[in-house]
XYZ file of C-alpha atoms in Angstrom:
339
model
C -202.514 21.127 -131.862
C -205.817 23.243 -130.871
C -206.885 23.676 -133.909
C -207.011 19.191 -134.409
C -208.727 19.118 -131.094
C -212.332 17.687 -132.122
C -215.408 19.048 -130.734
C -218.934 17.269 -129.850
C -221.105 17.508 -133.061
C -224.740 17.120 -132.931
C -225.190 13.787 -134.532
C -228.140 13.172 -136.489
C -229.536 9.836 -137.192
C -232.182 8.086 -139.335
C -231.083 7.697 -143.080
C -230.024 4.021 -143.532
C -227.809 5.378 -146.684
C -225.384 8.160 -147.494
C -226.903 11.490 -147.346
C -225.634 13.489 -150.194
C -227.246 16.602 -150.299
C -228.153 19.329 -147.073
C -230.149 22.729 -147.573
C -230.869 25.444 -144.854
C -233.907 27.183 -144.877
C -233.359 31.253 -143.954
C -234.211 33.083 -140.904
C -238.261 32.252 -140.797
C -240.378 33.391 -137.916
C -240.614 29.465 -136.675
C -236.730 29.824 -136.734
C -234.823 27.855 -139.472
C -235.080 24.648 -140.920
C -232.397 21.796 -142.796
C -233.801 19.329 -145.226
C -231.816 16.240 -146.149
C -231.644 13.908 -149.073
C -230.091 10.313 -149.017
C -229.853 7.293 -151.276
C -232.326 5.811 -148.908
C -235.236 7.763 -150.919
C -236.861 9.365 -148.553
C -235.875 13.581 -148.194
C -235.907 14.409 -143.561
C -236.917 17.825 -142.008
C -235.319 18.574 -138.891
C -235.163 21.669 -137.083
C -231.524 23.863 -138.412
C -230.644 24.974 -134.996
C -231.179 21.429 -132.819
C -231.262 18.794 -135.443
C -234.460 17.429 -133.888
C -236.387 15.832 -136.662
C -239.004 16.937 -137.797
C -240.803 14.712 -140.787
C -239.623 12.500 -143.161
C -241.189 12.961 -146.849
C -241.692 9.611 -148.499
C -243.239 8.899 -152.690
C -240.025 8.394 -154.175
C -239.004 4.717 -155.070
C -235.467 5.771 -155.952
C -232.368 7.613 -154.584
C -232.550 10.925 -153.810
C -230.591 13.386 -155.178
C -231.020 16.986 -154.078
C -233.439 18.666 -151.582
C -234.399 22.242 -151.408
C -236.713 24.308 -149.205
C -238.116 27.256 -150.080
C -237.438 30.883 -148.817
C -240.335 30.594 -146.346
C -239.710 26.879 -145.758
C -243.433 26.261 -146.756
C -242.244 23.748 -149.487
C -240.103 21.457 -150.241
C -238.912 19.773 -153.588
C -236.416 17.183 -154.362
C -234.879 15.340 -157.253
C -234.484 11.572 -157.643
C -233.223 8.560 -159.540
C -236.995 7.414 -159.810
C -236.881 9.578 -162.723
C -239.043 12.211 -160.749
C -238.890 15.595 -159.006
C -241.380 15.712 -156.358
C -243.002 19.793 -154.664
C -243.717 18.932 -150.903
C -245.706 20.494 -148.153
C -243.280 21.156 -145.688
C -245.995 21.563 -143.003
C -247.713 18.523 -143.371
C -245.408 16.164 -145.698
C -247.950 15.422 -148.376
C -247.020 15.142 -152.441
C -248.321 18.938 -154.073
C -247.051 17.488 -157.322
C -244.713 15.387 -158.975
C -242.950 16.003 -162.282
C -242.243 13.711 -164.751
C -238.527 13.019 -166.470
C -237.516 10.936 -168.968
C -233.487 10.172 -166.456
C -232.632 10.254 -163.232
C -232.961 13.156 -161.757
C -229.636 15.038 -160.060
C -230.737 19.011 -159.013
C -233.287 20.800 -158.411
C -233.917 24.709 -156.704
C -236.581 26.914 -155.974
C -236.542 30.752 -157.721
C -235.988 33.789 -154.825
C -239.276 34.353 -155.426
C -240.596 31.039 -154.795
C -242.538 30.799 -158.288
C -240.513 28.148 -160.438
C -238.255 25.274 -159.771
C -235.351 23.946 -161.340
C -234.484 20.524 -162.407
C -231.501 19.418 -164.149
C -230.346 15.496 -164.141
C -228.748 13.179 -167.061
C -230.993 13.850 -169.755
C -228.743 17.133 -170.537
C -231.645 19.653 -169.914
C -232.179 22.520 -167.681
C -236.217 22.608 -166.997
C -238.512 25.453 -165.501
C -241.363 24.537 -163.797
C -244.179 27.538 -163.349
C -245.548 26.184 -159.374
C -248.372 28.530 -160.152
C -249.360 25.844 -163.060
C -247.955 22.929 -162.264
C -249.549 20.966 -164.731
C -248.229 23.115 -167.407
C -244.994 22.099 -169.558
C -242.099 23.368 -168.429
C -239.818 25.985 -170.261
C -236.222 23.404 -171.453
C -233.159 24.806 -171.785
C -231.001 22.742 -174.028
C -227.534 22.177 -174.925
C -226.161 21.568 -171.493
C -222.838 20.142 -171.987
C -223.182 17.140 -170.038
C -225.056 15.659 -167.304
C -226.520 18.536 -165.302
C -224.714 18.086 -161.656
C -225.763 21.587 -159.185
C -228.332 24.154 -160.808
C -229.272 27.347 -158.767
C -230.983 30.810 -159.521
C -229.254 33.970 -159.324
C -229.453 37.524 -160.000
C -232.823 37.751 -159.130
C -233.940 35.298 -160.808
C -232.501 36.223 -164.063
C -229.447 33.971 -163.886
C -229.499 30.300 -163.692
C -226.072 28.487 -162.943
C -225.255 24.648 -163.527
C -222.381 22.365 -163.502
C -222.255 19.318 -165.242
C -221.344 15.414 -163.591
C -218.708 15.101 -166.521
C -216.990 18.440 -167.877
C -215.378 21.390 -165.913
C -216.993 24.603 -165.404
C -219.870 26.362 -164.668
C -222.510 27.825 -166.801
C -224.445 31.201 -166.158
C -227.743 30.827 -168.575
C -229.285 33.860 -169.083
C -232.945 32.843 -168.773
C -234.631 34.787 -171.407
C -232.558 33.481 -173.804
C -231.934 30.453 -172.900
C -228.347 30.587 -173.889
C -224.688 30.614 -172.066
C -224.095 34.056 -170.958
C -220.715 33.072 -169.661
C -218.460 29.887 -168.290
C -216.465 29.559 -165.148
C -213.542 27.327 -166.009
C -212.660 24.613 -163.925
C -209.875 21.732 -164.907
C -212.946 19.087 -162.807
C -216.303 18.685 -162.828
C -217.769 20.928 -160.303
C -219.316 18.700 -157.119
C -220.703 21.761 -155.636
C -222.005 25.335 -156.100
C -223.146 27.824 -154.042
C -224.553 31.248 -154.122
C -223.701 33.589 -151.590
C -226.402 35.126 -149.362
C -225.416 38.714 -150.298
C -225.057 37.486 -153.501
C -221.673 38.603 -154.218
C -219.730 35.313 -154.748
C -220.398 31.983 -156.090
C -218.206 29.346 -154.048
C -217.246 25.935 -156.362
C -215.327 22.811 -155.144
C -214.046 20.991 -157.944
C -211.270 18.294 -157.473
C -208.999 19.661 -154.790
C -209.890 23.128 -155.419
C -212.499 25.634 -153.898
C -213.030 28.485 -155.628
C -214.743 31.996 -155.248
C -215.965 34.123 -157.913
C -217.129 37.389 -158.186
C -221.435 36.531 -159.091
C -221.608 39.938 -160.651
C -218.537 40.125 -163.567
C -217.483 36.382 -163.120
C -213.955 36.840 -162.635
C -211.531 34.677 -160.098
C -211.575 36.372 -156.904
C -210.186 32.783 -154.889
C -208.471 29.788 -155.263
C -207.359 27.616 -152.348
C -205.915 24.060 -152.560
C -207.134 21.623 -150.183
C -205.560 18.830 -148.128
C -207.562 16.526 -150.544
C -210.509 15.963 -153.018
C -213.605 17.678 -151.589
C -217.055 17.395 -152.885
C -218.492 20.436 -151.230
C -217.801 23.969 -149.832
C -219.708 26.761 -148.411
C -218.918 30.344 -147.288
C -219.883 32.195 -144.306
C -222.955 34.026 -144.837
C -222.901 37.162 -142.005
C -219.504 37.691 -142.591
C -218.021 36.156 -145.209
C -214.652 35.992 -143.357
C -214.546 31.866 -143.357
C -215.402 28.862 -145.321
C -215.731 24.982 -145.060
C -215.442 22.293 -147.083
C -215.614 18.292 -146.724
C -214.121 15.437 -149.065
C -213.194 12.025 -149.146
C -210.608 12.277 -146.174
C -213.762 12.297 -143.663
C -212.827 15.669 -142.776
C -215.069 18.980 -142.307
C -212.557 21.987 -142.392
C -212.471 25.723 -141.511
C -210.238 28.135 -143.559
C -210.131 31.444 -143.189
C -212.010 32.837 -146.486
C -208.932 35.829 -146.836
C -205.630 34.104 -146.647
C -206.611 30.248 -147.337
C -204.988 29.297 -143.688
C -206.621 26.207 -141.977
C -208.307 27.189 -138.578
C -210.431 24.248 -137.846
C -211.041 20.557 -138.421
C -212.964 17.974 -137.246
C -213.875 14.588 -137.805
C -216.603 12.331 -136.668
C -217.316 11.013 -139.650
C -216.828 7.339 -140.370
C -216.918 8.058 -144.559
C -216.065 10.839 -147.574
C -218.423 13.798 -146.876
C -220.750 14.558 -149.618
C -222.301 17.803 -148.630
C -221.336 21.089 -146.343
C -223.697 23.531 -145.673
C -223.651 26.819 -143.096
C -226.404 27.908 -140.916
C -228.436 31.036 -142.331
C -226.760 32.945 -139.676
C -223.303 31.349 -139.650
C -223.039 29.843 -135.977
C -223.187 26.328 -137.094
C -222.774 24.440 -140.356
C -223.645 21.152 -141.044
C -222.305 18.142 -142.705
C -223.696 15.035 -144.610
C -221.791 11.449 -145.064
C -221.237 8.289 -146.924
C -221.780 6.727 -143.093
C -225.308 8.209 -143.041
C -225.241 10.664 -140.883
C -225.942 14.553 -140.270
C -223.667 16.302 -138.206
C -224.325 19.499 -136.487
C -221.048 21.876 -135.342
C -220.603 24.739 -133.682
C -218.638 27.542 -135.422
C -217.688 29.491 -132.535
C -218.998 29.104 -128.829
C -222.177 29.311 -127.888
C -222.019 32.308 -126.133
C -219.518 34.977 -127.662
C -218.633 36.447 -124.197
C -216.810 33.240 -123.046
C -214.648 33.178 -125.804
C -211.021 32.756 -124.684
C -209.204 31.416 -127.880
C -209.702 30.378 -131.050
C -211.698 27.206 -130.510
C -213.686 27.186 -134.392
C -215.795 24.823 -133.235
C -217.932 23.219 -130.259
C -219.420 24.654 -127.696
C -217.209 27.108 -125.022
C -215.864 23.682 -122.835
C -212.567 25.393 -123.162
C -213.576 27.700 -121.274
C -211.855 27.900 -117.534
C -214.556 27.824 -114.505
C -214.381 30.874 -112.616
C -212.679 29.925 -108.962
C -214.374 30.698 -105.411
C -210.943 32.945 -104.725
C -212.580 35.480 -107.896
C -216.018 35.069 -106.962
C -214.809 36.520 -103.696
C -213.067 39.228 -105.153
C -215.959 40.229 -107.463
C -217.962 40.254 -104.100
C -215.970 42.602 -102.723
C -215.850 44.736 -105.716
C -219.538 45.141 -105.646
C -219.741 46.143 -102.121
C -217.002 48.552 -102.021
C -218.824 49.731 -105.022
C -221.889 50.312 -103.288
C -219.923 51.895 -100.480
């Protein structure tokens, strides 16, 4: 079946543990950046388009959690089992700060506008960090139900979204309050949550399920059973027309985002994938593994004008090589043309 055939990932090396979270930078003028973090402790930068790394932060003495770059990749923060969430220079590598917990640390994210971060990890509490002050206590939102397992910002900053390691659902805190504006109900924890980049949908995996929801009135817009558990999905970002998600099979699979229908898989992987993440731009996504390793694939070919069939991933090898008889013919086209 074409849509089994396996392309050639980029295969990216150097954590000596499973890498369990991935986040793109957007569109900067340098181009666009991923960030990695493993159980290994120490967060990569590599470049988003190539994989080529780039740096490799090191401070924390513990697993690492979540990673996060900022939207003009200029920092970096992560969140670890060291019972710490670190603010990094993504230029030059160095510690800006590091913030204090009483747990392990499981999430963290940076505010659209860059000013705050976000931790959230098993002491049940949702904290705001002002980067401005750094020093300064942060703002804690209690009563989380549980263990706090993805956190992001949303609606300009007004929103902040969570899921929890060991209930269902997702809750939207409305950050002047400080209280549960509203819950997405899920029958499993949430593993993964994701904010679309027009900010129209938030995209869960929980179980077997992924899930899209309408960011704006909260109501079901989605629901797609998968071949198997999956810890993470992520949706398209120029279009929105496709989405991918990765689990315990090995797997990293394409589904068309409007009908549910399977268009791509591939495998490379030699453990469950933890974390799937598209490209700011959509023409690759990337995946992270229990074996280690960061995976770069193609979503369509490299260059659109070669594109024969529906071949979801790799680069255009499918492609048939133009034959001496056409380059004749297109010889003779020209001159009679210029005739």
């Amino acid at each position: 079946m074409d849509k089994k055939k396996m392309s050639v990932p980029l295969v990216c090396h150097g954590h000596s543990r499973p890498v369990v979270d991935l986040h793109y930078s957007p569109l900067v003028p340098d181009g666009f950046f991923l960030i990695s973090a493993s159980k290994d402790s120490t967060p990569m930068l590599r470049n988003g388009e190539t994989g080529d790394w780039i740096g490799t932060f090191e401070g924390h003495k513990g697993a690492v959690w979540s990673c996060c770059l900022d939207t003009n990749a200029l920092r970096a923060a992560s969140a670890s089992a060291d019972f710490s969430a670190k603010l990094w220079d993504a230029l030059t590598g160095d510690v800006l700060h590091s913030f204090d917990h009483k747990h392990i640390v499981r999430a963290c994210s940076f505010s659209e506008d860059t000013r705050f971060l976000l931790t959230g990890g098993f002491e049940k509490l949702i904290r705001i960090f002002d980067l401005n002050r750094p020093e300064a206590p942060p703002i804690e939102i209690e009563h989380s139900p549980g263990s706090v397992r993805t956190i992001a910002y949303l609606h300009s900053d007004q929103t902040i979204l969570s899921s929890c390691s060991d209930s269902g659902g997702v809750r939207l805190w409305d950050v002047r309050s400080g209280k549960i504006a509203h819950t997405l109900e899920t029958k499993s924890p949430v593993t993964s949550a994701e904010v679309s980049k027009d900010g129209r949908y938030i995209t869960t995996a929980d179980g077997s399920s992924v899930k899209f929801w309408d960011a704006n009135h909260f109501g079901l817009v989605k629901s797609y059973e998968m071949p198997c558990n999956v810890e993470s999905a992520s949706l398209e970002p120029k279009l929105g027309d496709k989405f991918i998600a990765g689990g315990e099979d090995m797997w990293i699979r394409l589904f068309d985002f409007n009908t549910g229908e399977e268009i791509g898989c591939n495998k490379g992987h030699h453990g469950p994938v933890h974390c799937v993440r598209f490209s700011p731009g959509g023409e690759s996504y990337a995946s992270g593994s229990e074996d280690g390793t960061i995976r770069i694939w193609q979503t369509v070919p490299s260059n659109p004008k070669e594109k024969e069939g529906p071949v979801p991933n790799g680069p255009s090898k499918e492609v048939k090589p133009i034959t001496a008889e056409e380059i004749g013919t297109k010889l003779e086209d020209l001159k009679v043309g210029r005739e």
